[in-house]
Coordinates of C-alpha atoms and ligand atoms in Angstrom, one line a residue:
M1 CA 57.6 12.8 -45.1
R2 CA 55.4 10.5 -46.2
D3 CA 55.8 8.5 -49.7
A4 CA 53.3 9.3 -52.6
G5 CA 50.4 7.5 -53.3
S6 CA 46.9 7.9 -54.1
Y7 CA 45.1 10.1 -52.2
S8 CA 41.7 11.3 -53.0
F9 CA 39.2 12.8 -51.9
E10 CA 35.0 11.6 -51.8
L11 CA 32.5 14.5 -52.3
F12 CA 28.8 14.6 -52.8
P13 CA 26.3 16.4 -55.2
P14 CA 24.5 19.5 -53.4
R15 CA 21.0 19.3 -52.4
N16 CA 20.3 23.0 -52.4
D17 CA 21.8 26.8 -53.2
K18 CA 23.3 26.5 -49.7
S19 CA 24.9 23.6 -49.9
A20 CA 26.6 24.2 -53.1
L21 CA 28.2 27.1 -51.4
G22 CA 29.2 25.3 -49.0
L23 CA 30.6 22.8 -51.4
R24 CA 32.5 25.3 -53.2
R25 CA 34.3 26.5 -50.3
A26 CA 35.1 23.1 -49.2
V27 CA 36.8 22.0 -52.7
K28 CA 39.1 25.2 -52.9
S29 CA 40.1 24.7 -49.4
L30 CA 40.8 20.8 -50.2
A31 CA 42.6 21.2 -53.5
T32 CA 45.3 23.5 -51.7
L33 CA 46.2 19.7 -49.9
G34 CA 47.2 18.6 -53.6
P35 CA 44.7 15.5 -53.7
Q36 CA 45.4 13.5 -56.8
F37 CA 41.5 13.3 -57.4
F38 CA 38.0 14.4 -56.2
S39 CA 35.6 11.5 -56.8
V40 CA 31.7 12.6 -56.5
T41 CA 28.9 9.8 -55.4
F42 CA 25.9 9.1 -57.8
G43 CA 22.9 8.0 -55.8
A44 CA 24.5 6.9 -52.7
G45 CA 22.3 6.4 -49.7
G46 CA 19.3 6.2 -51.9
S47 CA 19.7 9.9 -52.7
A48 CA 18.8 11.4 -56.2
R49 CA 20.7 10.3 -59.0
S50 CA 20.8 13.5 -60.8
G51 CA 23.3 16.4 -59.7
T52 CA 26.7 14.3 -60.0
Y53 CA 27.7 15.1 -63.9
E54 CA 27.2 19.0 -63.0
T55 CA 29.4 18.5 -59.4
V56 CA 32.4 16.5 -61.8
M57 CA 32.4 19.6 -63.9
N58 CA 31.9 22.7 -61.7
V59 CA 34.9 20.7 -58.9
H60 CA 36.7 20.7 -61.9
R61 CA 36.5 24.0 -63.2
I62 CA 37.3 25.7 -59.8
T63 CA 39.9 23.5 -58.3
G64 CA 41.5 22.4 -62.1
V65 CA 42.3 18.8 -59.9
E66 CA 40.9 15.6 -61.8
V67 CA 37.1 14.3 -60.8
A68 CA 36.0 10.7 -60.8
P69 CA 32.3 10.4 -61.3
H70 CA 30.6 7.8 -59.1
L71 CA 28.4 5.3 -61.4
S72 CA 25.7 2.2 -60.3
C73 CA 23.7 0.3 -61.8
L74 CA 21.5 -1.7 -59.9
G75 CA 18.3 -0.5 -61.7
A76 CA 20.1 1.0 -64.4
T77 CA 19.7 0.0 -68.3
R78 CA 22.5 -0.2 -70.9
A79 CA 21.3 2.8 -72.9
N80 CA 21.5 4.7 -69.9
V81 CA 24.5 3.9 -68.6
A82 CA 26.4 4.3 -72.2
A83 CA 25.0 7.6 -72.4
A84 CA 26.3 8.5 -69.0
L85 CA 29.7 7.1 -70.4
D86 CA 29.5 9.3 -73.5
A87 CA 28.2 12.7 -71.5
Y88 CA 31.8 12.1 -69.7
I89 CA 34.2 10.9 -72.6
A90 CA 32.7 13.9 -74.5
A91 CA 33.4 15.8 -71.1
G92 CA 37.2 14.6 -71.3
V93 CA 36.7 12.5 -68.1
R94 CA 39.3 9.7 -67.8
H95 CA 38.5 7.9 -64.5
I96 CA 35.5 6.5 -63.0
V97 CA 34.3 4.5 -59.9
A98 CA 31.9 1.5 -60.7
L99 CA 29.5 0.9 -58.3
R100 CA 26.7 -2.0 -58.3
G101 CA 25.0 0.7 -55.8
D102 CA 21.6 -0.1 -53.7
L103 CA 18.0 -0.2 -55.2
P104 CA 15.7 2.8 -53.4
A105 CA 13.5 1.3 -50.8
G106 CA 10.4 -0.5 -52.9
Q107 CA 12.0 -0.7 -56.2
R108 CA 12.6 -4.3 -57.0
E109 CA 13.9 -4.9 -60.7
A110 CA 17.6 -5.0 -61.0
G111 CA 17.2 -3.9 -64.2
A112 CA 20.4 -4.5 -67.2
F113 CA 23.0 -5.2 -64.4
R114 CA 22.8 -7.6 -61.4
Y115 CA 26.1 -7.2 -59.8
A116 CA 29.3 -4.1 -60.0
A117 CA 31.1 -6.8 -62.0
D118 CA 28.7 -6.7 -65.0
L119 CA 29.0 -2.9 -64.9
V120 CA 32.7 -2.8 -65.1
A121 CA 32.7 -5.0 -68.0
F122 CA 30.4 -3.1 -69.8
I123 CA 32.1 0.0 -69.4
R124 CA 35.2 -1.8 -71.1
E125 CA 33.2 -3.2 -73.8
H126 CA 31.5 0.0 -74.4
S127 CA 34.8 2.3 -73.7
G128 CA 37.7 0.2 -74.2
D129 CA 40.6 1.7 -72.3
H130 CA 39.2 4.8 -71.6
F131 CA 38.4 5.1 -68.1
R132 CA 40.9 4.3 -65.2
I133 CA 38.2 2.1 -63.3
E134 CA 37.9 2.2 -59.2
V135 CA 35.5 -0.3 -58.0
A136 CA 35.0 -1.0 -54.1
A137 CA 36.2 -3.7 -51.6
Y138 CA 35.0 -4.1 -48.4
P139 CA 37.4 -5.2 -45.2
E140 CA 34.6 -5.5 -43.0
Y141 CA 33.1 -7.6 -46.2
H142 CA 29.9 -6.6 -47.4
P143 CA 26.6 -7.0 -45.3
Q144 CA 25.3 -8.9 -48.7
A145 CA 28.2 -11.3 -49.0
L146 CA 28.0 -15.1 -48.7
H147 CA 30.9 -15.5 -47.1
P148 CA 34.0 -13.6 -46.6
D149 CA 36.2 -15.4 -49.6
A150 CA 33.3 -15.2 -51.8
D151 CA 32.9 -11.4 -51.1
I152 CA 36.9 -11.2 -52.0
D153 CA 36.2 -13.6 -55.0
N154 CA 33.6 -11.4 -56.1
L155 CA 36.7 -8.3 -56.1
R156 CA 39.0 -10.6 -58.3
R157 CA 35.8 -10.7 -61.0
K158 CA 35.5 -6.9 -60.6
L159 CA 39.5 -6.2 -61.7
E160 CA 39.0 -9.6 -64.0
A161 CA 36.3 -7.6 -65.7
G162 CA 38.6 -4.4 -66.6
A163 CA 39.0 -2.7 -63.3
S164 CA 42.4 -1.1 -62.5
G165 CA 42.1 -0.8 -58.5
A166 CA 39.9 -0.5 -55.5
M167 CA 39.0 1.9 -52.6
T168 CA 37.1 0.4 -49.6
Q169 CA 34.3 0.9 -46.9
Y170 CA 35.3 2.9 -44.1
F171 CA 36.4 0.8 -41.0
Y172 CA 37.8 1.9 -37.6
N173 CA 40.1 -1.3 -37.3
A174 CA 43.4 -1.3 -39.2
D175 CA 43.6 -5.3 -38.2
A176 CA 40.3 -5.6 -40.9
Y177 CA 42.0 -3.9 -43.6
F178 CA 45.4 -5.6 -43.1
R179 CA 44.1 -9.3 -42.7
F180 CA 41.8 -8.4 -46.0
V181 CA 44.5 -7.3 -48.2
E182 CA 46.6 -10.3 -47.2
S183 CA 44.0 -12.6 -47.9
C184 CA 43.2 -10.8 -51.2
R185 CA 46.8 -11.1 -52.5
A186 CA 46.6 -14.8 -51.3
R187 CA 43.6 -15.2 -53.5
G188 CA 45.8 -13.7 -56.8
I189 CA 44.9 -10.4 -56.0
D190 CA 48.0 -7.5 -56.9
A191 CA 45.2 -4.5 -57.4
S192 CA 46.2 -1.5 -55.5
I193 CA 43.5 -1.5 -52.4
V194 CA 43.5 2.0 -50.8
P195 CA 41.6 2.1 -47.9
G196 CA 38.9 4.3 -47.0
I197 CA 38.7 7.0 -43.9
M198 CA 35.9 8.4 -43.2
P199 CA 36.3 11.5 -40.5
I200 CA 34.4 11.6 -37.2
T201 CA 32.3 14.6 -36.5
N202 CA 29.0 13.6 -35.3
Y203 CA 28.4 10.5 -33.4
A204 CA 24.3 9.9 -34.7
Q205 CA 25.4 10.1 -38.4
L206 CA 28.3 8.1 -38.0
A207 CA 25.8 5.4 -36.2
R208 CA 23.3 5.6 -39.1
F209 CA 25.7 5.3 -41.5
S210 CA 28.0 2.4 -40.0
D211 CA 24.5 0.5 -39.3
A212 CA 23.2 0.6 -43.0
C213 CA 26.8 -0.5 -45.0
G214 CA 28.1 -2.7 -42.3
A215 CA 31.4 -0.9 -41.2
E216 CA 31.8 -1.4 -37.2
I217 CA 32.6 1.3 -35.1
P218 CA 34.6 -0.7 -32.3
R219 CA 33.0 -0.5 -28.7
W220 CA 35.5 1.8 -27.2
I221 CA 35.2 4.2 -29.4
R222 CA 31.2 4.0 -29.9
M223 CA 31.4 4.3 -25.9
R224 CA 33.5 7.2 -26.2
L225 CA 31.6 9.1 -28.5
E226 CA 28.4 8.1 -26.7
N227 CA 30.0 10.1 -23.8
L228 CA 31.0 13.1 -25.5
Q229 CA 28.0 13.1 -27.8
N230 CA 26.6 16.9 -25.8
D231 CA 30.4 18.7 -26.0
R232 CA 30.9 19.1 -29.7
D233 CA 34.5 20.1 -29.7
A234 CA 35.7 17.5 -27.5
L235 CA 34.3 14.4 -29.9
V236 CA 35.9 16.1 -32.9
A237 CA 39.2 16.0 -31.0
F238 CA 38.7 12.7 -30.2
G239 CA 37.8 11.8 -33.7
I240 CA 40.6 13.6 -35.3
D241 CA 43.1 12.1 -32.3
V242 CA 41.3 8.4 -33.8
V243 CA 41.5 8.9 -37.2
T244 CA 44.9 10.2 -37.2
G245 CA 46.2 7.5 -35.1
L246 CA 44.7 5.4 -38.0
C247 CA 45.7 6.4 -41.2
E248 CA 49.4 6.6 -39.4
R249 CA 49.0 3.0 -38.8
L250 CA 47.4 2.3 -42.5
L251 CA 50.2 4.4 -44.3
D252 CA 53.5 3.2 -42.1
N253 CA 52.3 -0.4 -43.0
G254 CA 52.1 0.0 -46.4
A255 CA 48.6 1.1 -47.0
P256 CA 49.0 3.0 -50.6
G257 CA 47.1 6.5 -50.5
L258 CA 43.9 6.9 -48.5
H259 CA 40.5 8.2 -49.9
F260 CA 38.8 10.6 -47.2
Y261 CA 34.9 10.5 -47.0
T262 CA 34.6 14.1 -46.6
L263 CA 31.4 14.8 -46.6
N264 CA 31.4 18.2 -48.5
R265 CA 33.5 19.1 -45.4
A266 CA 37.1 20.1 -45.8
A267 CA 38.1 21.1 -41.6
P268 CA 38.5 17.4 -40.3
T269 CA 40.1 15.9 -43.3
A270 CA 42.6 18.5 -43.7
T271 CA 43.1 18.1 -39.5
I272 CA 43.7 15.0 -40.1
W273 CA 46.0 15.4 -43.4
R274 CA 48.2 18.1 -41.7
N275 CA 48.7 15.6 -39.0
L276 CA 49.9 12.8 -41.2
G277 CA 52.3 15.3 -42.4
L278 CA 50.9 14.7 -46.3
S279 CA 51.0 18.3 -47.1
D280 CA 54.8 18.1 -47.1
R281 CA 54.7 15.7 -49.8
S282 CA 56.4 17.4 -53.1
T283 CA 54.3 17.5 -56.2
P284 CA 57.5 16.2 -58.7
E285 CA 56.8 13.3 -56.2
R286 CA 53.3 12.8 -56.5
A287 CA 53.5 13.2 -60.7
N288 CA 55.8 10.3 -60.3
A289 CA 53.5 8.0 -58.2
R290 CA 50.8 7.8 -61.3
Ligands
FAD1 P1 29.0 -5.7 -55.8 O1 30.5 -5.9 -56.0 O2 28.3 -5.9 -57.1 O3 28.7 -6.6 -54.9 C1 27.4 -6.1 -53.9 C2 27.3 -7.8 -53.5 O4 26.9 -8.8 -54.3 C3 28.2 -8.1 -52.3 O5 27.9 -8.7 -51.2 C4 29.1 -9.2 -53.1 O6 29.5 -10.2 -52.6 C5 27.8 -10.1 -54.0 N1 28.2 -10.6 -55.4 C6 28.6 -9.9 -55.9 N2 28.8 -10.9 -57.0 C7 28.4 -12.4 -56.8 C8 27.8 -13.2 -57.7 N3 28.0 -13.4 -58.6 N4 27.0 -13.7 -57.0 C9 26.4 -13.8 -55.2 N5 27.0 -12.6 -55.0 C10 27.4 -11.6 -55.5 N6 26.4 3.9 -53.6 C11 26.1 4.5 -54.3 O7 24.8 4.4 -54.6 N7 26.5 5.2 -55.4 C12 28.1 5.9 -54.3 O8 28.2 7.0 -55.4 C13 28.7 5.2 -53.9 N8 30.0 5.0 -54.0 C14 30.9 4.1 -53.0 C15 31.6 4.2 -52.9 C16 32.8 3.5 -52.3 C17 34.6 3.3 -52.3 C18 32.5 2.1 -51.3 C19 33.1 1.1 -50.6 C20 30.9 2.1 -51.8 C21 30.0 3.0 -52.6 N9 28.5 2.9 -52.7 C22 28.0 3.6 -53.2 C23 28.0 1.5 -51.8 C24 27.9 0.4 -52.4 O9 26.8 1.0 -54.0 C25 27.1 -0.5 -51.9 O10 28.1 -1.2 -51.0 C26 26.0 -1.9 -52.6 O11 25.6 -2.5 -51.6 C27 27.8 -2.5 -53.1 O12 28.4 -2.5 -54.3 P2 29.4 -2.6 -55.0 O13 29.6 -1.9 -56.3 O14 30.4 -3.2 -53.9 O15 28.5 -4.4 -55.6

């Protein structure tokens, strides 16, 4: 049985009635696995920013599990962000994921906040200690980072501004994560850094995401996936095998939990979860770990 830790499932707001139905089924199934919390993205990949609040409320109502909204700040005003925070406080939300986000194509004005650290500072200024705040970290470094150490210094600034912990961009190279955590510790960062896990089910989609966010698909995985593109079952089985192995290595070597990018699908995450024996974690043990 694995040690208790922070286990969370990321969702995105559904785009239509059909995907809302799919999300409802997925969260019911994912909730049975006993995650600590769900999180819901906000305008990720240039998508509309509406829908996060409603999805947070719906998922909490359906599952009873804590749900953390993501909030990004590029292009936002202080008044927009204050209004969003007030709405979440009124709804009883206590946990938030604070991000810079990316400017939609064609938009050039950053708005009131330039970096996620500015958003974290504003959340603390506006809401005190009401929220637990997670921020993003990048084991393979953010594509706009001027230097690896500058990216780590940025993580430290976000934590010094008041963030509680970090969740990472996904990666398939466990050594990148371990080295990153080691470098963070050497630079005085002691917050928990939970690895982000992207199950593999679709090669074209994964290649597109990875090009956009700077996550590397190692050549041996890329070549296998290219080769299996026309055999979905074999590709999914290979993906489950690779990602289960990655998670095992991470947990066996001290990762403080896992944050799954579920893409609103239950099956891949649930299979990896069961492979890892995470269902055996007892509820009291999890409660003690909070
Ligand atoms: P920041 O921490 O502000 O860093 C952005 C870049 O600026 C980095 O390269 C950093 O090194 C650099 N930088 C920071 N401060 C300085 C400084 N003072 N001087 C010079 N350079 C600096 N996006 C969404 O739109 N919606 C979501 O819901 C969402 N969820 C995410 C969840 C997770 C777990 C992760 C890992 C990412 C998520 N993203 C989301 C993507 C994220 O918004 C992008 O990766 C974005 O490009 C950077 O956001 P950040 O919060 O890491 O930015």
